[in-house]
Short mmCIF file of C-alpha atoms in Angstrom, two decimals:
data_model
loop_
_atom_site.label_atom_id
_atom_site.label_comp_id
_atom_site.label_asym_id
_atom_site.label_seq_id
_atom_site.Cartn_x
_atom_site.Cartn_y
_atom_site.Cartn_z
CA UNK A 211 2.23 24.71 -0.43
CA UNK A 212 5.56 23.46 -1.73
CA UNK A 213 6.18 20.07 -3.33
CA UNK A 214 9.73 18.75 -3.54
CA UNK A 215 10.47 15.63 -5.59
CA UNK A 216 13.11 13.28 -4.18
CA UNK A 217 14.43 9.94 -5.40
CA UNK A 218 15.17 6.98 -3.14
CA UNK A 219 15.84 3.37 -4.15
CA UNK A 220 14.76 4.16 -7.70
CA UNK A 221 11.39 5.60 -6.63
CA UNK A 222 10.21 9.18 -7.01
CA UNK A 223 8.60 10.55 -3.87
CA UNK A 224 6.89 13.90 -3.35
CA UNK A 225 7.57 15.71 -0.08
CA UNK A 226 4.80 18.22 0.63
CA UNK A 227 5.35 21.16 2.96
CA UNK A 228 3.21 24.12 3.91
CA UNK A 229 2.68 26.67 6.66
CA UNK A 230 -1.00 25.78 6.86
CA UNK A 231 -3.32 22.79 6.93
CA UNK A 232 -3.60 21.25 3.45
CA UNK A 233 -6.01 18.38 4.10
CA UNK A 234 -9.28 19.53 5.66
CA UNK A 235 -11.62 16.89 4.24
CA UNK A 236 -11.87 14.16 1.60
CA UNK A 237 -12.03 16.64 -1.30
CA UNK A 238 -8.89 18.49 -0.21
CA UNK A 239 -7.09 15.13 0.09
CA UNK A 240 -8.13 14.32 -3.49
CA UNK A 241 -7.02 17.78 -4.61
CA UNK A 242 -3.61 17.27 -2.97
CA UNK A 243 -3.19 13.88 -4.63
CA UNK A 244 -4.11 15.34 -8.05
CA UNK A 245 -1.78 18.31 -7.61
CA UNK A 246 1.13 16.10 -6.59
CA UNK A 247 0.57 13.78 -9.55
CA UNK A 248 0.21 16.70 -11.98
CA UNK A 249 3.27 18.61 -10.75
CA UNK A 250 5.64 15.71 -10.04
CA UNK A 251 4.19 12.51 -11.48
CA UNK A 252 4.61 10.92 -8.05
CA UNK A 253 2.17 8.50 -6.44
CA UNK A 254 4.07 8.42 -3.13
CA UNK A 255 3.65 11.37 -0.79
CA UNK A 256 5.38 12.40 2.44
CA UNK A 257 3.76 15.09 4.59
CA UNK A 258 3.95 16.34 8.14
CA UNK A 259 1.02 15.68 10.45
CA UNK A 260 0.59 19.45 10.84
CA UNK A 261 -0.71 19.57 7.25
CA UNK A 262 -3.69 17.41 8.18
CA UNK A 263 -6.80 18.60 10.00
CA UNK A 264 -6.75 17.37 13.58
CA UNK A 265 -10.12 15.62 13.09
CA UNK A 266 -8.27 13.06 10.92
CA UNK A 267 -6.70 11.71 14.12
CA UNK A 268 -10.09 11.39 15.85
CA UNK A 269 -11.25 8.12 14.32
CA UNK A 270 -14.85 8.73 15.40
CA UNK A 271 -15.11 11.35 12.66
CA UNK A 272 -14.40 8.63 10.04
CA UNK A 273 -12.32 11.19 8.13
CA UNK A 274 -9.16 9.07 8.30
CA UNK A 275 -10.90 6.01 6.88
CA UNK A 276 -12.51 7.97 4.06
CA UNK A 277 -9.25 9.68 3.09
CA UNK A 278 -7.19 6.49 3.29
CA UNK A 279 -9.73 4.73 1.09
CA UNK A 280 -9.38 7.45 -1.55
CA UNK A 281 -5.59 7.14 -1.53
CA UNK A 282 -5.89 3.36 -1.91
CA UNK A 283 -8.47 3.68 -4.70
CA UNK A 284 -6.18 6.01 -6.62
CA UNK A 285 -3.11 3.88 -5.88
CA UNK A 286 -1.24 6.52 -3.91
CA UNK A 287 0.90 5.74 -0.90
CA UNK A 288 1.30 8.23 1.93
CA UNK A 289 3.65 8.62 4.86
CA UNK A 290 2.68 11.03 7.62
CA UNK A 291 5.57 12.38 9.66
CA UNK A 292 5.15 13.34 13.28
CA UNK A 293 5.09 12.44 16.94
CA UNK A 294 1.90 10.47 17.50
CA UNK A 295 2.63 9.58 21.14
CA UNK A 296 0.48 12.48 22.35
CA UNK A 297 -2.72 10.80 21.20
CA UNK A 298 -4.35 8.80 23.99
CA UNK A 299 -6.81 6.89 21.81
CA UNK A 300 -6.18 3.15 21.77
CA UNK A 301 -8.10 2.85 18.51
CA UNK A 302 -5.79 5.44 16.89
CA UNK A 303 -2.71 3.60 18.18
CA UNK A 304 -4.14 0.39 16.71
CA UNK A 305 -4.88 2.18 13.42
CA UNK A 306 -1.29 3.46 13.27
CA UNK A 307 0.09 0.01 14.04
CA UNK A 308 -2.06 -1.64 11.36
CA UNK A 309 -1.24 1.07 8.82
CA UNK A 310 2.49 0.67 9.41
CA UNK A 311 2.10 -3.09 8.87
CA UNK A 312 0.45 -2.54 5.48
CA UNK A 313 1.58 -1.08 2.18
CA UNK A 314 -0.38 2.15 1.68
CA UNK A 315 -0.27 4.43 4.73
CA UNK A 316 2.57 4.90 7.17
CA UNK A 317 3.10 6.99 10.29
CA UNK A 318 6.80 7.73 10.70
CA UNK A 319 8.84 9.77 13.20
CA UNK A 320 11.05 11.53 10.63
CA UNK A 321 10.95 12.65 7.02
CA UNK A 322 13.97 10.50 6.15
CA UNK A 323 12.33 7.38 7.62
CA UNK A 324 9.14 8.21 5.72
CA UNK A 325 11.03 8.50 2.44
CA UNK A 326 12.83 5.24 3.13
CA UNK A 327 9.57 3.45 3.97
CA UNK A 328 7.81 4.70 0.83
CA UNK A 329 10.81 3.85 -1.34
CA UNK A 330 10.60 0.19 -0.31
CA UNK A 331 6.81 -0.22 -0.07
CA UNK A 332 5.28 -2.61 -2.59
#
């Protein structure tokens, strides 16, 4: 796993990349958050959807809700980069829409848009 620190609009943002899945469950999400904070001091994280276990995107597993709650509890903001049009679930589309309307979790089509969104989030 590689973590690159970027600055946008006066905010430090960590961009996480890896060749393998980084978030498998709630504990690995907490571990990622702690690692990012320790190595970069950032509380805003950009990552590709390929770094997240596919069960996150199946809302019936409740994994997404549990992970998002942890990020909110620890005051971290996350932007997930990817093409989410391939998911047929209406509930997931609604979840993405609601997340993008909030201030803590965003689903963006490109890394640059994700960095921009996190740099202006409250």
